[in-house]
PDB file of C-alpha atoms in Angstrom:
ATOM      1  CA  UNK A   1      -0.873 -15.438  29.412  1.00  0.00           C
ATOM      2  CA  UNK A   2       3.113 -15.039  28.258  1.00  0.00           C
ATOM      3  CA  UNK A   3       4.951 -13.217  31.194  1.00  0.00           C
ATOM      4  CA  UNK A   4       6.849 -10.603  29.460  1.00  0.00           C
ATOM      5  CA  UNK A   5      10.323  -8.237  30.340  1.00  0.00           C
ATOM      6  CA  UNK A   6      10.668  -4.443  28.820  1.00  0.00           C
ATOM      7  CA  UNK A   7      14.027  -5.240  26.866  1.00  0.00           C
ATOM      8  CA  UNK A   8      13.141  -0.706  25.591  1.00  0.00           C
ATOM      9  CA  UNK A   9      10.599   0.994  26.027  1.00  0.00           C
ATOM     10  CA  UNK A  10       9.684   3.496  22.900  1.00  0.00           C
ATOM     11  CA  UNK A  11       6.945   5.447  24.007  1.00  0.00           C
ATOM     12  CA  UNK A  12       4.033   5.578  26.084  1.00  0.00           C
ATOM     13  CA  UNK A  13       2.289   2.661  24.246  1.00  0.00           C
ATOM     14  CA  UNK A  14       5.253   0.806  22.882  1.00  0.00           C
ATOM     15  CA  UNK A  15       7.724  -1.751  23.974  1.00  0.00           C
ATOM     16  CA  UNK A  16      10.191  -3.619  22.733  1.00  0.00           C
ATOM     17  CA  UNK A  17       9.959  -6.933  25.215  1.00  0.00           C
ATOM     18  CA  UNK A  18      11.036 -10.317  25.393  1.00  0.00           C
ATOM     19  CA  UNK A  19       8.812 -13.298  26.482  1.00  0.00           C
ATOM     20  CA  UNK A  20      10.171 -15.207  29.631  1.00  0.00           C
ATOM     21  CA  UNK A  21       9.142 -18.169  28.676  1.00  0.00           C
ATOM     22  CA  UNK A  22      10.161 -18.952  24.955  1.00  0.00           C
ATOM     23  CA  UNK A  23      12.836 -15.886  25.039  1.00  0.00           C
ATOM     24  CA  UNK A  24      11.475 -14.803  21.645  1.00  0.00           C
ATOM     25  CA  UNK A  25      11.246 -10.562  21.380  1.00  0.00           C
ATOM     26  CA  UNK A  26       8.161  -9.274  20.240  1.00  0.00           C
ATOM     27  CA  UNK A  27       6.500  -5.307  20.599  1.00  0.00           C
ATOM     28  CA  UNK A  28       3.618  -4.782  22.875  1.00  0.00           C
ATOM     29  CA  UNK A  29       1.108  -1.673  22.409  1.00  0.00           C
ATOM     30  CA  UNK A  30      -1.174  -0.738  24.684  1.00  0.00           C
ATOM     31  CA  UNK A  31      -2.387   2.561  26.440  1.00  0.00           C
ATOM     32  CA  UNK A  32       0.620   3.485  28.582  1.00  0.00           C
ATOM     33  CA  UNK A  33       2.382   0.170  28.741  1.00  0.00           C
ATOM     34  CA  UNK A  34       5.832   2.173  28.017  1.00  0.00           C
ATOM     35  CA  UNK A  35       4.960   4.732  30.772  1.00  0.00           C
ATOM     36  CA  UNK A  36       7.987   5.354  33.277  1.00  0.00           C
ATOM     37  CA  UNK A  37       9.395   1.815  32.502  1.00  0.00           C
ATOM     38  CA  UNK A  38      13.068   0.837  32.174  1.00  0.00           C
ATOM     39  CA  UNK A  39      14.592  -2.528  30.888  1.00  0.00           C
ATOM     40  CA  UNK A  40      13.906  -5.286  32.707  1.00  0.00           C
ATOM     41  CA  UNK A  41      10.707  -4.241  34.101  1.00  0.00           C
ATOM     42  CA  UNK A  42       7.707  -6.799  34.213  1.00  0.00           C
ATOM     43  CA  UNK A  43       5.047  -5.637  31.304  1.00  0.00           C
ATOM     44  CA  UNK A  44       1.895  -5.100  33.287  1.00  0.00           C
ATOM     45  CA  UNK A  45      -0.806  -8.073  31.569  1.00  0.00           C
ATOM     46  CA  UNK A  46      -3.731  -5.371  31.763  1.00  0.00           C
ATOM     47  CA  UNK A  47      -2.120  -2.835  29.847  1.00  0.00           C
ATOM     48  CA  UNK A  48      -1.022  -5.411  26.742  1.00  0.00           C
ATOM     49  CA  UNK A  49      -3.732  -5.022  23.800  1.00  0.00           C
ATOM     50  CA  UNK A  50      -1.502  -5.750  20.772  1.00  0.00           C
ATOM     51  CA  UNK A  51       1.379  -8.301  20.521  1.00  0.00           C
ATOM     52  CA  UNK A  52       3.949  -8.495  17.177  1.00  0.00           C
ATOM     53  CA  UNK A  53       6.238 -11.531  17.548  1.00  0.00           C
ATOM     54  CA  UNK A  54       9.049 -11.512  15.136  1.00  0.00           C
ATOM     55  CA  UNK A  55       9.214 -15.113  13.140  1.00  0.00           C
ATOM     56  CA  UNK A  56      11.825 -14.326  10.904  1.00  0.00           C
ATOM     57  CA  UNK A  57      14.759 -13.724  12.460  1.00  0.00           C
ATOM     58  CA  UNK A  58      16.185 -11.603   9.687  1.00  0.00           C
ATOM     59  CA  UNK A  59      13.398  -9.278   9.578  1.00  0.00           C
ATOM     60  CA  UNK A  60      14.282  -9.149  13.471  1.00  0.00           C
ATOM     61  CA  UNK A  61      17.734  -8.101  12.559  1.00  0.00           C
ATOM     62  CA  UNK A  62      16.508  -5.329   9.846  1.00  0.00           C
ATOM     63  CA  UNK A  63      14.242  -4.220  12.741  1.00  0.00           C
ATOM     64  CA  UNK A  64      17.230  -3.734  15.111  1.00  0.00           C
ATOM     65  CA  UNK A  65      19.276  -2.055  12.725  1.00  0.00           C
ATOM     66  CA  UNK A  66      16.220   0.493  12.351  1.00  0.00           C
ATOM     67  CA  UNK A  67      15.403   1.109  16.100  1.00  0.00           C
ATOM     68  CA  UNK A  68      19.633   1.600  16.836  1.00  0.00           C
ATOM     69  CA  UNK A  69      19.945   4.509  14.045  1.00  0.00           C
ATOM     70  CA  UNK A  70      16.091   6.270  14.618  1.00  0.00           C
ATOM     71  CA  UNK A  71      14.664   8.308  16.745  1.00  0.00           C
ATOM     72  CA  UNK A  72      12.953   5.701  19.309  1.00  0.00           C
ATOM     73  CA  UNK A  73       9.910   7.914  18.896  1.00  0.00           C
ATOM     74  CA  UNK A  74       9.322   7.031  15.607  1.00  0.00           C
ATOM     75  CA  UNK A  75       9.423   3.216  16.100  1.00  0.00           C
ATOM     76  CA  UNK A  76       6.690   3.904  18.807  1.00  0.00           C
ATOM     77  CA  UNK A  77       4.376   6.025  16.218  1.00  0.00           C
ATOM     78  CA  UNK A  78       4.718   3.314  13.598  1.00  0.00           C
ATOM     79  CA  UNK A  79       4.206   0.540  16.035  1.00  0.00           C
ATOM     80  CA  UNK A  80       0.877   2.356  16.929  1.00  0.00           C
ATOM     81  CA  UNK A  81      -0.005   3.092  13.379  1.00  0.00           C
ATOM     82  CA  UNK A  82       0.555  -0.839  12.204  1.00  0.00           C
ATOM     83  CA  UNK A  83      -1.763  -1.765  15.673  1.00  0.00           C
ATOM     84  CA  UNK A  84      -4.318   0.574  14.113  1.00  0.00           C
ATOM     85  CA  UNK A  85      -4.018  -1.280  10.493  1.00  0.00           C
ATOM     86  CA  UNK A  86      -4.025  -4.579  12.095  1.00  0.00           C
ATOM     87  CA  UNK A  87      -7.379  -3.285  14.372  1.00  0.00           C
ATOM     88  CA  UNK A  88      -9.287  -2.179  11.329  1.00  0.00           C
ATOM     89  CA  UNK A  89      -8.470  -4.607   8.881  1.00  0.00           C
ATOM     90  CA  UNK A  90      -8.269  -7.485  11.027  1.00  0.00           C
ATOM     91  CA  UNK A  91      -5.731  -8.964   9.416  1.00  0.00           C
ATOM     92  CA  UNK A  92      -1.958 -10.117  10.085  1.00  0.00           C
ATOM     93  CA  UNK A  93       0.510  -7.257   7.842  1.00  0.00           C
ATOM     94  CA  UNK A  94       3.746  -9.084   6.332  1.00  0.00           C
ATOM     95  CA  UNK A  95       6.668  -8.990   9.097  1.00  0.00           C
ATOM     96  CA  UNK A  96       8.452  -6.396   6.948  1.00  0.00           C
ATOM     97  CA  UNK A  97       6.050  -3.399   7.677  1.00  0.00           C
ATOM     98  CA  UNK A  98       7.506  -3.283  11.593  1.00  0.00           C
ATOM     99  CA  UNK A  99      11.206  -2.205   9.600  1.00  0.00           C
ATOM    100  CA  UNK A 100       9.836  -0.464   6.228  1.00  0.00           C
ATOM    101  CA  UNK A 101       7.026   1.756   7.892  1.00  0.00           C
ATOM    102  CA  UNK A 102       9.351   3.099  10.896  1.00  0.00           C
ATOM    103  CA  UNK A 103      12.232   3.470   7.762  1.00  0.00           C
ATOM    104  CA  UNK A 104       9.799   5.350   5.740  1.00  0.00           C
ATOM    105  CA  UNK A 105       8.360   7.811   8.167  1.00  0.00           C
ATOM    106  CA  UNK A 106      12.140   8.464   9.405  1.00  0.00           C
ATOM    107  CA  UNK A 107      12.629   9.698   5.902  1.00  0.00           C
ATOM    108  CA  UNK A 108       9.125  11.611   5.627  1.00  0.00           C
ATOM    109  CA  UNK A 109      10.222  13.417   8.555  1.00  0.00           C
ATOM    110  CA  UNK A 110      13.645  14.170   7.502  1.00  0.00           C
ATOM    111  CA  UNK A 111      12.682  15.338   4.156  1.00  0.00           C
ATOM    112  CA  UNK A 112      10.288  18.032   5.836  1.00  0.00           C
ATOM    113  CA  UNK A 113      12.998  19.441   8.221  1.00  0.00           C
ATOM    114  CA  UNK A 114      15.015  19.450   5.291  1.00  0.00           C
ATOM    115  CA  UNK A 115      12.090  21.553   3.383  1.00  0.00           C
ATOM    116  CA  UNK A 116      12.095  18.990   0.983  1.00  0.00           C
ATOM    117  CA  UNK A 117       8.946  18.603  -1.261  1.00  0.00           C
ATOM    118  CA  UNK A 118       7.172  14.994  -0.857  1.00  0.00           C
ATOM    119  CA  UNK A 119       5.676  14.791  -4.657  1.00  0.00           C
ATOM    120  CA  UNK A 120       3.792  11.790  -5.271  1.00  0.00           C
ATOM    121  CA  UNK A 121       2.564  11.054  -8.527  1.00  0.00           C
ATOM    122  CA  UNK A 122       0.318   8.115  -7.804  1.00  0.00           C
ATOM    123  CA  UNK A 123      -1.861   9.993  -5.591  1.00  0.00           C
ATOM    124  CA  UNK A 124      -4.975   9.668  -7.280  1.00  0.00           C
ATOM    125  CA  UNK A 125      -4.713   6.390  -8.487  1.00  0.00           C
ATOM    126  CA  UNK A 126      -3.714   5.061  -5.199  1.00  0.00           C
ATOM    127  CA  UNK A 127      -6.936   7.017  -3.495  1.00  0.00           C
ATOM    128  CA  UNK A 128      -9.497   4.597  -6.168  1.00  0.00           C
ATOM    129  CA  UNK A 129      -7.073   1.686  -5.992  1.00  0.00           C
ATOM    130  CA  UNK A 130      -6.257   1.254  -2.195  1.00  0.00           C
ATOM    131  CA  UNK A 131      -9.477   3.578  -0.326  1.00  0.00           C
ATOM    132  CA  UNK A 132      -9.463   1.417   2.618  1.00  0.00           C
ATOM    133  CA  UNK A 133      -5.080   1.958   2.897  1.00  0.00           C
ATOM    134  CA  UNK A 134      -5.987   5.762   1.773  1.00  0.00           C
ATOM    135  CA  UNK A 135      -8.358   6.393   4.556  1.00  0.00           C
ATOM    136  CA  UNK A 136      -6.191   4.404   7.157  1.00  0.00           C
ATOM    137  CA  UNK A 137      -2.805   6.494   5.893  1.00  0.00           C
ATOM    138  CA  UNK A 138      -4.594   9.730   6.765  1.00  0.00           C
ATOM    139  CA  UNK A 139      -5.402   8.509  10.228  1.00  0.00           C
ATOM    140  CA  UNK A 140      -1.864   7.565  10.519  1.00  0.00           C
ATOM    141  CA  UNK A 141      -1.072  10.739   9.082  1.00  0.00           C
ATOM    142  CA  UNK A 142      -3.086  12.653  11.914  1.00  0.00           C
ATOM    143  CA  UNK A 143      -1.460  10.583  14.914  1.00  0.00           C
ATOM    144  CA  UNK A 144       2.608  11.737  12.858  1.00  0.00           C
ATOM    145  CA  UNK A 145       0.890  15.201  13.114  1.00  0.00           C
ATOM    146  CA  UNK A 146       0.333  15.069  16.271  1.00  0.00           C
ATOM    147  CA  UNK A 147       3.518  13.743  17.666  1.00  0.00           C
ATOM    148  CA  UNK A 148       6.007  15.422  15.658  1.00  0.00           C
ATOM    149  CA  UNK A 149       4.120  19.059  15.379  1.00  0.00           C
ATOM    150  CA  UNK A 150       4.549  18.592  11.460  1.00  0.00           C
ATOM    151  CA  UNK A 151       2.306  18.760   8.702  1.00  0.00           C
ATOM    152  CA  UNK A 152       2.133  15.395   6.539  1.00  0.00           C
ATOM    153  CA  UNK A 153       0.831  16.278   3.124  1.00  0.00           C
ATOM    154  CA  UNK A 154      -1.251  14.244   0.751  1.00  0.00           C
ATOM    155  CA  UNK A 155       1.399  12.705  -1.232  1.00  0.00           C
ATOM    156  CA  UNK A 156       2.854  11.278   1.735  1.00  0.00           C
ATOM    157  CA  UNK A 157      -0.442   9.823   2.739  1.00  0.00           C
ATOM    158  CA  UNK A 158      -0.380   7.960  -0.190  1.00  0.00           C
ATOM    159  CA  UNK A 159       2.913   6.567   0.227  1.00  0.00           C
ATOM    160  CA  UNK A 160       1.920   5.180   3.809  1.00  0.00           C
ATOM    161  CA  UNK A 161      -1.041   4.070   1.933  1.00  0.00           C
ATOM    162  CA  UNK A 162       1.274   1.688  -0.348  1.00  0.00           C
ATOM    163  CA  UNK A 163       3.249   0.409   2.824  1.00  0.00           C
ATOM    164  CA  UNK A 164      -0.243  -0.862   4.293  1.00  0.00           C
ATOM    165  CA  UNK A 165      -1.392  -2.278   1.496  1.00  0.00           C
ATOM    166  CA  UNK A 166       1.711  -4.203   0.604  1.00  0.00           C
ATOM    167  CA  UNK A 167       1.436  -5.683   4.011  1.00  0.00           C
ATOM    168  CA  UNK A 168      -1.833  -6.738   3.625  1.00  0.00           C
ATOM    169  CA  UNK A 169      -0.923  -8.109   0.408  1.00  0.00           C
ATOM    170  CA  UNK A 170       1.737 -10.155   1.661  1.00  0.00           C
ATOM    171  CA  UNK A 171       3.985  -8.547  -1.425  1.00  0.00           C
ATOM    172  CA  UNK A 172       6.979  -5.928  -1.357  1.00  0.00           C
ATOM    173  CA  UNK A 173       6.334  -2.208  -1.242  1.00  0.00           C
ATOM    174  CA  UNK A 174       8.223  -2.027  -5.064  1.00  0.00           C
ATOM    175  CA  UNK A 175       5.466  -4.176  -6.412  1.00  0.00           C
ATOM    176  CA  UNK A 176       3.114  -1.995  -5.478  1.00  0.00           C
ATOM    177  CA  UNK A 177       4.332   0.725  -6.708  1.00  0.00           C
ATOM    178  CA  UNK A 178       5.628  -0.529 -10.103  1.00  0.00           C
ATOM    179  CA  UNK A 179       1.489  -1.452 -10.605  1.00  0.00           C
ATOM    180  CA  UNK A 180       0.632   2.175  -9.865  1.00  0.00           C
ATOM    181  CA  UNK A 181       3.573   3.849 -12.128  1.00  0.00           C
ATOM    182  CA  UNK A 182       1.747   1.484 -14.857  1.00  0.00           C
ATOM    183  CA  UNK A 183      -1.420   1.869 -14.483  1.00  0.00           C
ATOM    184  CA  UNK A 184      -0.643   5.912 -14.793  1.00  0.00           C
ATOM    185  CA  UNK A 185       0.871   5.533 -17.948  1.00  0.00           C
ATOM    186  CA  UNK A 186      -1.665   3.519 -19.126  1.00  0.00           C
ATOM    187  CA  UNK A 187      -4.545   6.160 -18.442  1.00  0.00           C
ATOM    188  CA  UNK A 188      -2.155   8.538 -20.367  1.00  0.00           C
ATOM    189  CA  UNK A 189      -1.767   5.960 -23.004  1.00  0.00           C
ATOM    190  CA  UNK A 190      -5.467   6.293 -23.442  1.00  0.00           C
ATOM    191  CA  UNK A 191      -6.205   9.454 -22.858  1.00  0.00           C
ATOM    192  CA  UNK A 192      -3.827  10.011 -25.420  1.00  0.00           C
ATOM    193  CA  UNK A 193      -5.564   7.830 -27.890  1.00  0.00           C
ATOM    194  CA  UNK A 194      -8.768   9.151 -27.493  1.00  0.00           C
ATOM    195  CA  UNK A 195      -7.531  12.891 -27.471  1.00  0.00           C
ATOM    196  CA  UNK A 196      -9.184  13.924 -24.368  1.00  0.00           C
ATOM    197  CA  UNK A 197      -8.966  13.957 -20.456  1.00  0.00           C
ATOM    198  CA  UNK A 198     -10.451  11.371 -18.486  1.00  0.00           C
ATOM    199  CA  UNK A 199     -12.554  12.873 -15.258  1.00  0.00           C
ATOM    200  CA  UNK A 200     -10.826  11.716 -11.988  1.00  0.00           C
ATOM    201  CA  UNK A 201     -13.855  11.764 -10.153  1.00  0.00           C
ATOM    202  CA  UNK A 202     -16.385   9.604 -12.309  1.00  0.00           C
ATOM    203  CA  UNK A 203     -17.598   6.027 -11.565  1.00  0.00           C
ATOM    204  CA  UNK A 204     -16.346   5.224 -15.081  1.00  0.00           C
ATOM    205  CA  UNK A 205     -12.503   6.226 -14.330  1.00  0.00           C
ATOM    206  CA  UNK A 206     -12.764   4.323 -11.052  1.00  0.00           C
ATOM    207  CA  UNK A 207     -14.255   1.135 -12.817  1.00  0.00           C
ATOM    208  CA  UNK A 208     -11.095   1.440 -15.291  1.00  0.00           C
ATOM    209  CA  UNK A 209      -8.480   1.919 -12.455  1.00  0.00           C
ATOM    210  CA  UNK A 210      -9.754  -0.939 -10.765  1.00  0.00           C
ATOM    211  CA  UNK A 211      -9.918  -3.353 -13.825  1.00  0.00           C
ATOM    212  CA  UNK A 212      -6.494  -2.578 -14.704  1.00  0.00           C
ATOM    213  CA  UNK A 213      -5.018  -3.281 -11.466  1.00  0.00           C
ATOM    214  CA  UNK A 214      -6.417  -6.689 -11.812  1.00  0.00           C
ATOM    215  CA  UNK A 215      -5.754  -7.121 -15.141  1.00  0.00           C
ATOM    216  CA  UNK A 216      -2.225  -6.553 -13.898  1.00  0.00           C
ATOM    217  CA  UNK A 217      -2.139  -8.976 -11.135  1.00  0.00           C
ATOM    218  CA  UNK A 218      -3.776 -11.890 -13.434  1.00  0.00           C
ATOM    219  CA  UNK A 219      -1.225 -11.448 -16.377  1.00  0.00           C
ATOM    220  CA  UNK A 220       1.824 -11.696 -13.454  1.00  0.00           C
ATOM    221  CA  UNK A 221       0.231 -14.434 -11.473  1.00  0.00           C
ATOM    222  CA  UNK A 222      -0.664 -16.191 -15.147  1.00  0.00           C
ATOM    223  CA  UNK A 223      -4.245 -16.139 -14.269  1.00  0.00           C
ATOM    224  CA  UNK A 224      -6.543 -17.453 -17.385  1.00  0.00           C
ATOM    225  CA  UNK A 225      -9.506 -15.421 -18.455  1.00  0.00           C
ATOM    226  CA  UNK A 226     -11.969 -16.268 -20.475  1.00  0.00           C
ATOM    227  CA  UNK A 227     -13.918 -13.630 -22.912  1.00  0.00           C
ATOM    228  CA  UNK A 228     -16.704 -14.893 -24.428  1.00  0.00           C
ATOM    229  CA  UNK A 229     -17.631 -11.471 -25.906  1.00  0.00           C
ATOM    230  CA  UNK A 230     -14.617 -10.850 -27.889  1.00  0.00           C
ATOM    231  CA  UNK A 231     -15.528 -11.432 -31.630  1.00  0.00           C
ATOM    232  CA  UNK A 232     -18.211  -8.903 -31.082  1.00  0.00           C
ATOM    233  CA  UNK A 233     -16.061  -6.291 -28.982  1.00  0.00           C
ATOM    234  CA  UNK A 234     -13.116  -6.862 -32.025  1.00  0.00           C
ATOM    235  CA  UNK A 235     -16.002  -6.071 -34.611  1.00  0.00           C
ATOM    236  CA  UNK A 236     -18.475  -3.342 -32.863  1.00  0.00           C
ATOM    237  CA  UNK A 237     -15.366  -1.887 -30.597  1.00  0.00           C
ATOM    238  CA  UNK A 238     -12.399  -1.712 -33.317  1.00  0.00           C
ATOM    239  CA  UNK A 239     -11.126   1.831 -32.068  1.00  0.00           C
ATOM    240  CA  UNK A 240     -11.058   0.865 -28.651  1.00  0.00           C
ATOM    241  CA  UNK A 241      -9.608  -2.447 -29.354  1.00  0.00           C
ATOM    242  CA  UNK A 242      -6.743  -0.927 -31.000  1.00  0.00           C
ATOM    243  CA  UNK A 243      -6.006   1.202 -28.163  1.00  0.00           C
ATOM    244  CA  UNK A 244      -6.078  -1.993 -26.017  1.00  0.00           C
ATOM    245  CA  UNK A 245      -3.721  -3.820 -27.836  1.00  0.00           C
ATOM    246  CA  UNK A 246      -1.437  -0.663 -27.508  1.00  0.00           C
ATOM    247  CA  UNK A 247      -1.798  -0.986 -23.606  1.00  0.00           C
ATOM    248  CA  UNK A 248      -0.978  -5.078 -24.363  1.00  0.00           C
ATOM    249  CA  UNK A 249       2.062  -4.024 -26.354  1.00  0.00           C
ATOM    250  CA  UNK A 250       2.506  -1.579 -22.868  1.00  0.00           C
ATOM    251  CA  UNK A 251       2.445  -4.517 -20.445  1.00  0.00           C
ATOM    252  CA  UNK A 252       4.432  -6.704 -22.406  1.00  0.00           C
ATOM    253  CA  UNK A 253       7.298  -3.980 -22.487  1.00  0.00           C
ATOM    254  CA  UNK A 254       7.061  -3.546 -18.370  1.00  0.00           C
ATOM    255  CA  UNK A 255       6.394  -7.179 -17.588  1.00  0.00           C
ATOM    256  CA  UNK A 256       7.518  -9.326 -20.065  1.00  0.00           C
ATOM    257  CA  UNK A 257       4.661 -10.949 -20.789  1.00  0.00           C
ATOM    258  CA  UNK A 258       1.846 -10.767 -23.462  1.00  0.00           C
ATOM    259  CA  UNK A 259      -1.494 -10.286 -23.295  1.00  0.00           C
ATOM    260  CA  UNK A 260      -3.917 -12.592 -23.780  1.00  0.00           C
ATOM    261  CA  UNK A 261      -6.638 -11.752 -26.759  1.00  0.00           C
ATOM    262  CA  UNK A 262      -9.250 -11.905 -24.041  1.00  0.00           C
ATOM    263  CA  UNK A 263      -7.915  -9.858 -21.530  1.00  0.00           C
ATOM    264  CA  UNK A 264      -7.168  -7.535 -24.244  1.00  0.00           C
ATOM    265  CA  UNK A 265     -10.921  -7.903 -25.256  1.00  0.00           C
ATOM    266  CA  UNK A 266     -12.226  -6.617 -21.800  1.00  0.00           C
ATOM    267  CA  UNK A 267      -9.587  -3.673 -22.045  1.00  0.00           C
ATOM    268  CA  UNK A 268     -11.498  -2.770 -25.200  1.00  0.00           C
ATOM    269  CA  UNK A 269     -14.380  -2.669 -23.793  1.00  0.00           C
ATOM    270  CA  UNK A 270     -13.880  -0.590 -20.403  1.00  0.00           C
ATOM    271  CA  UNK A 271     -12.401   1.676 -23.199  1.00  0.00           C
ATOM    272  CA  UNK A 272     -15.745   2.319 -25.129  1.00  0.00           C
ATOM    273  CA  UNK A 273     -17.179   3.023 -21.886  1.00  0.00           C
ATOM    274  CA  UNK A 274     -14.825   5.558 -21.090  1.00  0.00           C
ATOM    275  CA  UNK A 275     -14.881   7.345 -24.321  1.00  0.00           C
ATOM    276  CA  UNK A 276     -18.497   6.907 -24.607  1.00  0.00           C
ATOM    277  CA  UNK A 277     -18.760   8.895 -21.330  1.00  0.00           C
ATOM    278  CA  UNK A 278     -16.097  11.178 -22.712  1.00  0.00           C
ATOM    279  CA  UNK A 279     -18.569  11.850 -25.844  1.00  0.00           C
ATOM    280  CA  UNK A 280     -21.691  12.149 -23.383  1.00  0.00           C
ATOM    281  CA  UNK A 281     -19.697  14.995 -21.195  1.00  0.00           C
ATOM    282  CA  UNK A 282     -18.788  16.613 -24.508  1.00  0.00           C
ATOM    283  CA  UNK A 283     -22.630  17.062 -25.949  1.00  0.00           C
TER     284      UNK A 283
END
């Protein structure tokens, strides 16, 4: 077991330490391991549950900009919250979380002294996308609550949800978001095309949220598909393949890239299930 110093303490489960033996820093959480400590102090090996090492040194330098210019409170909260995420999903999150998550809920916290509104626009598309993020961002949400007597509403939630997920998905927060803003337009696109609302809440509006998103992720990772229904879907579906290619012509305009016929084939047909739906909820 690594012998560790308190190089600051953040709260009462959260240090900032460095390991005697290789000299590399790395954050410690455990139940009170930050109680009444001061630099230099050994970390007690009982109390140690959680250990982040930092590999990349300049994500180590990001991190020390954000823990000299924030409240050290907030490093601890975040520190606890990505222990949580790491707990649950069992899973490593992308070095970057430790500086973006503490940034973030800096600014959350900032903006609701300031009586700032948090609007998030993504909400529900993030809640059907990401419901394993969502639920773990309200958690998270609960502990801010706690600490900082505030009340964190929804659209924040959602936001912490796209900071978990992004570290799980090894990809930067922007990414995440830029699929989201897309996949919003593109229910509008349709919903346009078809003249009517689509129900949040139905299995069929989940099932399109969730195709998209991957349709989304194979046309930017160039990921083949094959379709060995589209003649028929191109014949039987023309209506909804038309509004697919209009979400192709979409894609192409955000990312650059077209749309294969096939991909554009399975749009089609999550579309006639949708509108079909649309026309069963009408009779």
């Amino acid at each position: 077991m690594a012998v560790y110093s308190v190089i600051r303490p953040f709260n009462n489960n959260v240090v900032l330490a460095k390991d005697e033996k290789t000299k590399e820093e790395a954050v410690l959480v455990g139940k009170g391991i930050g109680f009444n400590v001061r630099p230099g102090d050994k970390v007690e090996e009982t109390k140690i549950e959680k250990v982040f090492y930092f590999f990349d040194r300049d994500q180590f330098r990001q991190y020390e900009t954000v823990v000299s210019r924030i409240d050290k409170r907030v490093i601890g909260v975040a520190e606890e919250i990505i222990a949580m995420a790491c707990a649950e999903f069992k899973t490593p999150l992308n070095e970057h979380i430790h500086v973006a998550l503490a940034d973030h809920i800096n600014f959350t916290l900032e903006r609701l002294a300031g009586g700032l509104e948090i609007n998030n626009p993504f909400l529900e598309e993030i809640k059907v996308l990401y419901p394993e993020d969502y639920e773990l961002a309200c958690k998270a949400a609960r502990l801010i609550e706690e600490r900082f007597d505030v009340k964190i509403p929804d659209g924040e939630k959602g936001f912490i949800a796209m900071h978990l997920h992004s570290a799980r998905a090894n990809r930067e927060v922007s990414k995440t978001v830029k699929y989201a803003s897309m996949i919003n337009k593109m229910v509008e696109i349709i919903e346009g095309e078809l003249g009517k609302k689509i129900e949040r809440d139905g299995i069929n509006y989940a099932r399109l949220l969730v195709h998209l998103r991957f349709t989304l992720e194979r046309i930017d990772k160039n990921i083949p598909i094959k379709n060995p229904l589209l003649s028929n879907i191109k014949k039987e579906f023309r209506g909804s393949y038309a509004i697919a290619k209009k979400l192709g012509d979409f894609i192409y305009e955000r990312m650059g890239k077209r749309v294969p016929e096939d991909e554009i084939g399975y749009l089609a047909l999550h579309i006639h299930r949708i509108s079909f739906s649309i026309a069963g909820e009408q009779l």
